[in-house]
Amino acid sequence: MKSCFGYIRVSTQKQGEGVSLDAQKTAITAFASQNDLTVIKWFEEKQTAAKGGRPIFNQMLRQLRKHAAKGVIIHKIDRAARNARDWVMFAELPDIGIDVYVATESLDFRSRGGRLTAEIQAVIAADYIRNLREETIKGLNGRLGQGLYPFRAPIGYLDNGRGNPKTPDPLKAHLIREMFDLYASGRHSLRTLQAEITRRGLRNLNGRPLTLHGVETILNNSFYTGVITIARTGASYDGVHDPIIPAKLFHRVQDIKSGRSGPKCTRHNHLFQGLFRCGLCRGPMSPELQKGRCYYRCQRRGCPTATIREDRLEDAIRFRLGQLQIKPSAAKKLETAWMSKGAETATEDMAKALRLQIADEEARLERLTDLLLDSTIDRNTYRERQRSGKLRLVELRDELEKLPNAEKIAQRRRDFLELVKTLCLLYENANLAEKREIVENAFSNRLVAGKYVDLQPYKWLVSHDSASSVLECDPERHRDTDLPGVTAGVQNLELILNLKNRAIDDDKPLCRLTSGVPA
């Protein structure tokens, strides 16, 4: 009896769990017994033949070239190869004395006609897989165009079958939100975030702790904001699934990851790490410990800016916050003037401003497509700008849905007045992390030139005369900030008010106000 190898294959691991491999083995065994052949070794593979590089298939060819067997039996032509390169290597076996048998076909590879028939079938198999690929891509693009994600749900979402959107996982969705919030705080690096989120119980799809790469993948995935981005092509689509995080939080995380928005966690966690820059050369003021005190120094060679102590920076911050506070009498007059204005008009103005921005962003995306068609920009630039534009649209639409009513606007005005009356006290009453947030959201430019500290507040904090427009979401976005939203003033105000509310909830003792002086 002639010794032969038996080769069986399925395209995926899932198919391998079914009956396909057993059916192929049964057919080959029956063919061998009918033709006086003996299968001395089986080669089983669970990988597509559309591309080359199959390890088991290549291992079998190497052994056949060494004449470890006198022939090979396959179930069908397409089990051996669906691409021209692998078929050429397989079809050369008869030339070196290796017999090729097909269990379901009566093909004689020793004859010219038999080999021609086999090669025609191989070409048809290759064309079939190319057509199947095109139809599959067409179907996937159709699903994506409908806002559906046709792949496995990312961590934090659940699959609901074909044609249905993903839904947030009740066990993991809140952990994904916490993960973004932790990183957006600026107090975590990717490594410390990985340790913290693992401690809180977030696991990957296989039930294992997240790797560092897994953490970064989640933070880069716009799917959590409602925008589907295909990594291979860079194309973006509007998803119909419920988002887990707001778009502005996603933007904040991307800014921190790219180094545009403050530092990550450091070993000493200095109070003003990454907040101040040199006013002469615009280089970062880096902290260093000397004899138990923290100093901030410009690290660029030749820069005349000397070091400045951390406590001197704090004195300057207290002094500047004290200057920005308004007296109770002025606050009362401002409150009377505000309350005489209708809050309903403010809501209408906010909605109108947001709709205009949404229309502008949609028009910009249309022009972007025209630029691509005119070859003014390349496809990579188009994909990047398209993703950014869709995220911006999600952010604006989210703000439009969450517009405050008249009662909330009135309360926001009162909160603003309380805030600007007690800025210095709020800073004194905060912990280190909260002090950083106050400084970041109160001052747009934080410079040190020599011994002079320049703290330029955001417009929302100094425009007391026009503060009503700030609180009512002035249609124009401030230029002195990179925070997303209709107005930076509203965002910064809410951040600092949250700190104030936390201080009240924690019932912290009031600290004595320090009369600061410029450094």
Coordinates of C-alpha atoms in Angstrom, one line a residue:
M1 CA 0.0 0.0 0.0
K2 CA 1.2 3.5 -0.9
S3 CA 1.9 5.8 2.1
C4 CA 0.3 9.2 1.9
F5 CA -0.3 12.3 3.9
G6 CA -3.9 13.4 4.6
Y7 CA -4.6 17.2 4.6
I8 CA -7.8 18.7 6.0
R9 CA -8.6 22.3 6.5
V10 CA -11.3 24.7 7.7
S11 CA -11.2 28.5 7.4
T12 CA -11.9 29.5 11.0
Q13 CA -11.5 28.1 14.6
K14 CA -15.3 28.1 14.9
Q15 CA -15.7 25.9 11.9
G16 CA -13.1 23.6 13.4
E17 CA -15.4 23.0 16.4
G18 CA -18.1 21.6 14.0
V19 CA -18.3 18.5 11.9
S20 CA -16.4 19.7 8.8
L21 CA -13.0 18.3 9.7
D22 CA -14.5 15.0 10.7
A23 CA -16.4 14.8 7.4
Q24 CA -13.3 15.6 5.4
K25 CA -11.3 12.9 7.3
T26 CA -14.0 10.3 6.7
A27 CA -14.1 11.0 3.0
I28 CA -10.3 10.8 2.7
T29 CA -10.2 7.6 4.7
A30 CA -12.9 6.0 2.5
F31 CA -11.0 7.1 -0.7
A32 CA -7.7 5.7 0.6
S33 CA -9.2 2.3 1.4
Q34 CA -10.8 2.1 -2.1
N35 CA -7.6 2.9 -3.8
D36 CA -5.1 0.8 -1.8
L37 CA -3.6 3.9 0.0
T38 CA -2.5 4.3 3.6
V39 CA -2.7 7.6 5.4
I40 CA 0.4 7.6 7.6
K41 CA 0.0 11.2 9.0
W42 CA -2.7 13.8 9.2
F43 CA -2.2 17.5 8.7
E44 CA -5.1 19.5 10.2
E45 CA -5.3 23.3 9.8
K46 CA -7.9 25.9 10.9
Q47 CA -6.9 28.9 8.7
T48 CA -8.1 30.5 5.5
A49 CA -6.4 29.5 2.3
A50 CA -7.2 32.9 0.7
K51 CA -3.7 34.1 1.8
G52 CA -0.4 32.4 1.8
G53 CA 1.7 31.6 4.9
R54 CA -0.3 28.7 6.4
P55 CA 2.2 27.0 8.8
I56 CA 0.7 23.4 8.7
F57 CA 0.4 23.5 4.9
N58 CA 4.0 24.7 4.5
Q59 CA 5.2 22.1 7.0
M60 CA 3.5 19.3 4.9
L61 CA 5.1 20.6 1.7
R62 CA 8.6 20.6 3.2
Q63 CA 8.2 16.9 4.3
L64 CA 6.8 15.9 0.9
R65 CA 9.8 17.5 -0.8
K66 CA 11.9 15.3 1.4
H67 CA 9.9 12.3 0.3
A68 CA 8.5 11.5 3.7
A69 CA 5.5 10.1 1.9
K70 CA 4.7 9.0 -1.6
G71 CA 1.5 11.0 -2.0
V72 CA -1.0 13.4 -0.4
I73 CA -4.8 13.2 -0.3
I74 CA -7.0 16.3 0.0
H75 CA -10.8 16.5 0.2
K76 CA -11.3 19.1 -2.5
I77 CA -9.1 21.4 -4.6
D78 CA -10.1 24.5 -2.6
R79 CA -8.9 22.7 0.6
A80 CA -5.4 22.9 -0.7
A81 CA -5.3 26.5 -1.9
R82 CA -7.5 29.5 -2.8
N83 CA -4.5 31.6 -3.9
A84 CA -2.2 31.3 -6.9
R85 CA 1.0 31.2 -4.9
D86 CA 0.1 28.2 -2.7
W87 CA -1.4 26.3 -5.6
V88 CA 1.7 26.7 -7.7
M89 CA 3.8 25.1 -4.9
F90 CA 1.2 22.3 -4.4
A91 CA 0.8 21.6 -8.2
E92 CA 4.6 21.1 -8.5
L93 CA 4.5 18.0 -6.3
P94 CA 3.8 15.6 -9.3
D95 CA 7.0 16.9 -11.0
I96 CA 9.1 15.6 -8.1
G97 CA 7.4 12.2 -7.9
I98 CA 4.7 12.9 -5.3
D99 CA 1.2 11.7 -6.3
V100 CA -1.7 14.1 -5.6
Y101 CA -5.2 12.7 -4.9
V102 CA -8.5 14.5 -4.6
A103 CA -11.1 12.4 -2.5
T104 CA -14.2 13.9 -4.2
E105 CA -12.8 14.1 -7.8
S106 CA -11.4 11.6 -10.2
L107 CA -8.5 13.7 -11.3
D108 CA -5.3 12.2 -12.7
F109 CA -2.4 14.6 -11.9
R110 CA 0.0 12.5 -14.1
S111 CA -1.9 13.5 -17.2
R112 CA -2.0 16.9 -18.9
G113 CA -5.8 17.0 -19.0
G114 CA -6.1 16.1 -15.3
R115 CA -3.7 18.8 -14.2
L116 CA -5.4 21.4 -16.5
T117 CA -8.8 20.5 -15.0
A118 CA -7.3 20.9 -11.5
E119 CA -5.7 24.2 -12.3
I120 CA -9.0 25.5 -13.8
Q121 CA -10.8 24.5 -10.5
A122 CA -8.0 26.3 -8.5
V123 CA -8.5 29.5 -10.5
I124 CA -12.3 29.3 -9.9
A125 CA -11.7 28.8 -6.2
A126 CA -9.4 31.8 -6.1
D127 CA -12.0 33.9 -8.0
Y128 CA -14.7 32.7 -5.6
I129 CA -12.8 33.9 -2.5
R130 CA -12.1 37.3 -4.1
N131 CA -15.8 37.7 -4.9
L132 CA -16.8 36.6 -1.5
R133 CA -14.4 39.1 0.0
E134 CA -15.9 42.0 -2.1
E135 CA -19.4 41.0 -1.1
T136 CA -18.4 40.7 2.6
I137 CA -16.9 44.2 2.5
K138 CA -20.0 45.5 0.8
G139 CA -22.2 44.0 3.6
L140 CA -19.9 45.4 6.3
N141 CA -20.0 48.9 4.8
G142 CA -23.7 48.7 4.6
R143 CA -24.0 47.9 8.3
L144 CA -21.6 50.7 9.2
G145 CA -23.6 53.1 7.0
Q146 CA -26.6 52.2 9.1
G147 CA -24.7 53.0 12.3
L148 CA -24.3 49.4 13.3
Y149 CA -21.0 47.9 14.4
P150 CA -20.7 44.5 12.6
F151 CA -17.8 43.2 14.7
R152 CA -17.4 42.0 18.3
A153 CA -18.5 44.5 20.8
P154 CA -15.6 46.3 22.6
I155 CA -15.1 46.1 26.3
G156 CA -18.0 47.8 28.1
Y157 CA -20.7 46.8 25.5
L158 CA -22.7 43.7 24.8
D159 CA -23.5 42.0 21.5
N160 CA -27.2 41.6 20.6
G161 CA -27.1 39.7 17.4
R162 CA -27.0 40.7 13.8
G163 CA -28.8 43.9 12.8
N164 CA -29.0 45.2 16.4
P165 CA -26.9 47.9 18.0
K166 CA -24.5 47.2 20.9
T167 CA -25.7 48.0 24.3
P168 CA -23.7 49.2 27.4
D169 CA -22.7 46.3 29.7
P170 CA -24.2 47.0 33.1
L171 CA -21.2 45.4 34.8
K172 CA -18.4 47.2 32.8
A173 CA -19.8 50.4 31.3
H174 CA -19.5 52.4 34.6
L175 CA -15.9 51.2 34.9
I176 CA -15.1 52.4 31.4
R177 CA -16.5 55.8 32.4
E178 CA -14.4 55.8 35.6
M179 CA -11.4 54.9 33.5
F180 CA -11.8 58.0 31.3
D181 CA -12.5 60.2 34.3
L182 CA -9.4 59.0 36.2
Y183 CA -7.1 59.7 33.2
A184 CA -8.8 63.0 32.5
S185 CA -8.0 64.1 36.0
G186 CA -4.3 64.4 34.9
R187 CA -3.2 62.4 38.0
H188 CA -2.6 59.1 36.3
S189 CA -0.2 57.7 33.7
L190 CA -1.2 54.7 31.6
R191 CA 0.6 52.4 34.0
T192 CA -0.9 53.7 37.2
L193 CA -4.3 53.8 35.4
Q194 CA -3.9 50.2 34.5
A195 CA -3.2 49.2 38.1
E196 CA -6.1 51.3 39.4
I197 CA -8.7 50.0 36.9
T198 CA -7.6 46.4 37.5
R199 CA -8.0 47.0 41.2
R200 CA -11.6 48.2 40.6
G201 CA -12.4 45.0 38.6
L202 CA -12.3 45.8 34.9
R203 CA -11.3 42.8 32.8
N204 CA -10.8 42.2 29.1
L205 CA -13.1 40.1 26.9
N206 CA -11.3 37.0 28.0
G207 CA -11.7 37.7 31.7
R208 CA -8.1 38.7 32.2
P209 CA -6.7 42.0 33.6
L210 CA -6.1 44.7 31.0
T211 CA -2.7 45.0 29.5
L212 CA -1.0 48.4 29.0
H213 CA -1.9 48.2 25.3
G214 CA -5.5 47.3 26.2
V215 CA -5.8 50.4 28.3
E216 CA -4.5 52.6 25.6
T217 CA -6.8 51.0 23.0
I218 CA -9.8 51.8 25.1
L219 CA -8.7 55.4 25.6
N220 CA -8.3 55.8 21.9
N221 CA -11.6 54.2 20.9
S222 CA -14.2 56.8 19.8
F223 CA -16.9 54.0 19.9
Y224 CA -17.5 55.0 23.5
T225 CA -18.7 58.5 22.4
G226 CA -21.1 57.1 19.7
V227 CA -18.7 57.4 16.7
I228 CA -17.5 54.3 15.0
T229 CA -13.9 54.4 13.7
I230 CA -12.5 51.6 11.6
A231 CA -8.8 51.4 12.5
R232 CA -7.7 49.6 9.2
T233 CA -9.2 52.3 6.9
G234 CA -9.6 55.2 9.3
A235 CA -13.2 55.8 8.2
S236 CA -15.7 57.2 10.7
Y237 CA -19.4 56.6 11.0
D238 CA -22.2 57.9 13.2
G239 CA -23.2 55.0 15.5
V240 CA -26.8 54.3 16.7
H241 CA -25.6 52.7 20.0
D242 CA -25.8 54.6 23.3
P243 CA -22.5 56.3 24.2
I244 CA -20.8 55.7 27.5
I245 CA -18.8 58.9 27.7
P246 CA -19.4 62.4 26.4
A247 CA -17.3 63.6 23.5
K248 CA -15.7 66.5 25.5
L249 CA -14.3 64.0 28.0
F250 CA -12.9 62.0 25.1
H251 CA -11.2 65.2 23.7
R252 CA -9.8 65.9 27.1
V253 CA -8.2 62.4 27.3
Q254 CA -6.7 62.7 23.9
D255 CA -5.2 66.1 24.8
I256 CA -3.6 64.6 27.9
K257 CA -2.3 61.6 26.0
S258 CA -0.7 63.8 23.4
G259 CA 0.9 66.0 26.1
R260 CA -1.1 69.1 25.3
S261 CA -3.0 69.3 28.6
G262 CA -0.9 69.0 31.7
P263 CA 1.2 66.2 33.2
K264 CA 0.5 62.6 34.2
C265 CA 1.3 61.1 37.5
T266 CA 4.8 61.8 38.7
R267 CA 6.8 60.2 41.5
H268 CA 6.7 63.3 43.8
N269 CA 3.4 64.6 42.4
H270 CA 4.4 68.2 42.8
L271 CA 1.5 70.7 43.2
F272 CA 2.2 72.8 40.0
Q273 CA 3.9 70.2 37.9
G274 CA 3.3 71.1 34.2
L275 CA 1.2 74.2 35.0
F276 CA 3.7 77.0 34.6
R277 CA 5.9 78.1 31.7
C278 CA 8.8 80.4 31.4
G279 CA 7.7 83.8 30.2
L280 CA 10.9 84.5 28.3
C281 CA 11.5 81.3 26.3
R282 CA 8.1 79.6 26.9
G283 CA 9.8 76.4 28.1
P284 CA 8.2 74.4 30.9
M285 CA 9.0 75.2 34.5
S286 CA 10.1 71.8 36.0
P287 CA 10.0 71.1 39.7
E288 CA 13.0 69.9 41.8
L289 CA 13.5 69.3 45.4
Q290 CA 16.3 71.1 47.3
K291 CA 16.8 70.9 51.0
G292 CA 13.2 70.0 51.6
R293 CA 11.8 72.8 49.5
C294 CA 10.3 72.6 46.0
Y295 CA 11.7 74.9 43.3
Y296 CA 10.5 75.4 39.7
R297 CA 13.2 76.1 37.1
C298 CA 13.3 76.6 33.4
Q299 CA 15.5 73.8 31.9
R300 CA 16.5 75.5 28.7
R301 CA 20.1 76.5 28.5
G302 CA 20.9 80.2 28.5
C303 CA 17.4 81.2 29.8
P304 CA 17.8 84.0 32.4
T305 CA 14.7 82.9 34.3
A306 CA 15.9 81.8 37.8
T307 CA 14.2 79.4 40.1
I308 CA 11.1 80.2 42.1
R309 CA 9.9 78.5 45.2
E310 CA 6.5 76.7 45.2
D311 CA 5.2 78.7 48.2
R312 CA 6.0 82.0 46.3
L313 CA 3.8 80.7 43.4
E314 CA 1.0 80.0 45.8
D315 CA 1.3 83.5 47.3
A316 CA 0.9 84.9 43.8
I317 CA -2.1 82.7 43.1
R318 CA -3.8 83.7 46.3
F319 CA -3.1 87.4 45.6
R320 CA -4.5 87.1 42.0
L321 CA -7.6 85.2 43.2
G322 CA -8.2 87.9 45.8
Q323 CA -8.1 90.6 43.1
L324 CA -10.7 88.7 41.0
Q325 CA -13.1 88.5 43.9
I326 CA -16.0 91.0 43.9
K327 CA -17.5 92.7 47.0
P328 CA -20.9 91.6 48.3
S329 CA -22.4 95.0 47.4
A330 CA -21.3 94.7 43.8
A331 CA -22.5 91.1 43.6
K332 CA -25.9 92.3 44.8
K333 CA -26.2 94.9 42.1
L334 CA -25.1 92.4 39.5
E335 CA -27.7 89.8 40.7
T336 CA -30.4 92.4 40.5
A337 CA -29.4 93.3 36.9
W338 CA -29.3 89.6 35.9
M339 CA -32.6 88.7 37.5
S340 CA -34.3 91.5 35.6
K341 CA -33.4 89.7 32.3
G342 CA -35.5 86.7 31.1
A343 CA -33.7 83.4 31.4
E344 CA -36.0 81.9 28.7
T345 CA -34.3 84.2 26.1
A346 CA -30.9 82.9 27.2
T347 CA -32.0 79.3 26.5
E348 CA -33.2 80.3 23.1
D349 CA -30.0 82.1 22.3
M350 CA -28.0 79.1 23.5
A351 CA -30.0 76.7 21.3
K352 CA -29.7 79.0 18.3
A353 CA -25.9 79.3 18.7
L354 CA -25.6 75.5 19.0
R355 CA -27.7 74.9 15.9
L356 CA -25.5 77.3 13.9
Q357 CA -22.4 75.6 15.1
I358 CA -23.9 72.2 14.2
A359 CA -24.8 73.5 10.7
D360 CA -21.3 74.9 10.2
E361 CA -19.7 71.6 11.2
E362 CA -21.9 69.6 8.9
A363 CA -21.1 72.0 6.0
R364 CA -17.4 71.7 6.8
L365 CA -17.6 67.9 6.6
E366 CA -19.3 68.2 3.2
R367 CA -16.5 70.5 2.0
L368 CA -14.0 68.0 3.3
T369 CA -15.4 65.4 1.0
D370 CA -15.1 67.8 -2.0
L371 CA -11.5 68.4 -1.1
L372 CA -10.8 64.7 -1.2
L373 CA -12.5 64.3 -4.5
D374 CA -10.5 67.2 -5.9
S375 CA -7.3 65.6 -4.6
T376 CA -6.6 68.7 -2.5
I377 CA -6.1 66.5 0.6
D378 CA -5.0 62.9 0.8
R379 CA -7.1 60.1 2.2
N380 CA -5.3 59.9 5.5
T381 CA -5.9 63.6 6.2
Y382 CA -9.5 63.2 5.2
R383 CA -10.0 60.3 7.6
E384 CA -8.4 62.2 10.5
R385 CA -10.4 65.4 9.9
Q386 CA -13.6 63.4 9.3
R387 CA -13.2 61.6 12.7
S388 CA -12.5 64.9 14.5
G389 CA -15.5 66.5 12.8
K390 CA -17.9 63.7 13.7
L391 CA -16.7 63.8 17.3
R392 CA -17.3 67.6 17.4
L393 CA -20.8 67.0 16.0
V394 CA -21.5 64.5 18.8
E395 CA -20.3 67.0 21.4
L396 CA -22.5 69.8 20.0
R397 CA -25.6 67.7 19.7
D398 CA -25.1 66.4 23.2
E399 CA -24.9 70.0 24.5
L400 CA -28.0 70.9 22.6
E401 CA -29.9 68.1 24.3
K402 CA -28.7 69.1 27.7
L403 CA -29.4 72.8 27.5
P404 CA -30.3 74.2 30.9
N405 CA -33.8 75.6 31.5
A406 CA -34.6 79.0 32.9
E407 CA -34.5 77.7 36.5
K408 CA -31.0 76.2 36.0
I409 CA -29.7 79.4 34.4
A410 CA -30.9 81.4 37.3
Q411 CA -29.2 79.0 39.7
R412 CA -26.0 79.2 37.6
R413 CA -26.0 82.9 37.9
R414 CA -26.4 82.7 41.7
D415 CA -23.6 80.1 41.8
F416 CA -21.3 82.3 39.8
L417 CA -21.9 85.2 42.2
E418 CA -21.1 83.1 45.2
L419 CA -18.0 81.8 43.5
V420 CA -16.5 85.1 42.6
K421 CA -17.1 86.3 46.2
T422 CA -15.1 83.4 47.7
L423 CA -12.5 82.5 45.2
C424 CA -9.6 82.8 47.6
L425 CA -11.4 80.9 50.4
L426 CA -12.3 78.1 47.9
Y427 CA -8.6 77.7 47.0
E428 CA -7.5 77.7 50.6
N429 CA -10.1 75.0 51.4
A430 CA -9.1 72.7 48.6
N431 CA -6.7 69.7 48.7
L432 CA -3.7 69.5 46.4
A433 CA -5.6 67.9 43.4
E434 CA -8.4 70.4 43.7
K435 CA -6.0 73.3 43.9
R436 CA -4.5 72.2 40.6
E437 CA -8.0 72.1 39.0
I438 CA -8.8 75.6 40.3
V439 CA -5.5 77.0 38.8
E440 CA -6.0 75.2 35.5
N441 CA -9.6 76.4 35.0
A442 CA -9.2 79.9 36.4
F443 CA -6.0 81.0 34.6
S444 CA -5.4 80.5 30.9
N445 CA -1.7 81.8 30.9
R446 CA 0.6 80.9 33.7
L447 CA 4.0 82.4 33.2
V448 CA 7.1 83.0 35.3
A449 CA 9.6 85.7 34.1
G450 CA 12.5 86.2 36.4
K451 CA 10.8 86.6 39.8
Y452 CA 7.5 87.9 38.3
V453 CA 4.5 85.6 38.1
D454 CA 2.0 86.4 35.3
L455 CA -1.5 84.9 35.8
Q456 CA -4.0 85.7 33.1
P457 CA -7.5 84.6 34.0
Y458 CA -10.0 83.2 31.5
K459 CA -12.6 85.7 30.2
W460 CA -15.4 84.0 32.1
L461 CA -13.8 85.0 35.4
V462 CA -13.0 88.6 34.6
S463 CA -16.0 89.6 32.6
H464 CA -18.2 90.6 35.5
D465 CA -19.9 93.3 33.5
S466 CA -20.8 90.9 30.7
A467 CA -21.0 87.7 32.9
S468 CA -24.6 87.1 31.9
S469 CA -23.5 86.3 28.4
V470 CA -20.9 83.9 29.8
L471 CA -23.5 82.1 31.9
E472 CA -26.0 82.1 29.1
C473 CA -23.5 80.5 26.7
D474 CA -22.4 83.3 24.5
P475 CA -22.5 82.1 20.8
E476 CA -18.8 82.9 20.2
R477 CA -16.4 80.5 21.6
H478 CA -13.6 82.1 23.6
R479 CA -10.2 82.1 21.9
D480 CA -8.2 81.9 25.1
T481 CA -9.0 78.3 25.9
D482 CA -8.9 74.9 24.4
L483 CA -11.7 73.4 26.4
P484 CA -14.5 72.1 24.1
G485 CA -18.1 73.5 24.4
V486 CA -20.1 76.5 23.4
T487 CA -18.2 78.6 25.9
A488 CA -15.2 77.8 28.0
G489 CA -16.7 80.0 30.7
V490 CA -19.5 77.6 31.4
Q491 CA -17.2 74.6 31.4
N492 CA -14.6 76.2 33.8
L493 CA -17.4 77.5 36.0
E494 CA -18.9 74.1 36.4
L495 CA -15.6 72.4 37.2
I496 CA -14.8 74.9 40.0
L497 CA -18.3 74.8 41.3
N498 CA -18.0 71.0 41.6
L499 CA -15.0 71.5 43.8
K500 CA -16.9 73.9 45.9
N501 CA -19.8 71.5 46.3
R502 CA -17.4 68.7 47.3
A503 CA -15.9 70.9 49.9
I504 CA -19.4 71.5 51.3
D505 CA -20.4 67.9 51.2
D506 CA -17.2 66.8 53.0
D507 CA -17.8 69.5 55.7
K508 CA -14.2 70.7 55.6
P509 CA -13.0 73.2 58.2
L510 CA -12.5 76.6 56.8
C511 CA -8.9 77.6 56.6
R512 CA -7.5 81.0 57.5
L513 CA -7.2 83.3 54.5
T514 CA -3.6 84.2 53.7
S515 CA -3.0 87.7 52.3
G516 CA -0.9 86.8 49.4
V517 CA 1.5 89.2 47.6
P518 CA 2.9 88.9 44.1
A519 CA 6.0 86.8 43.9

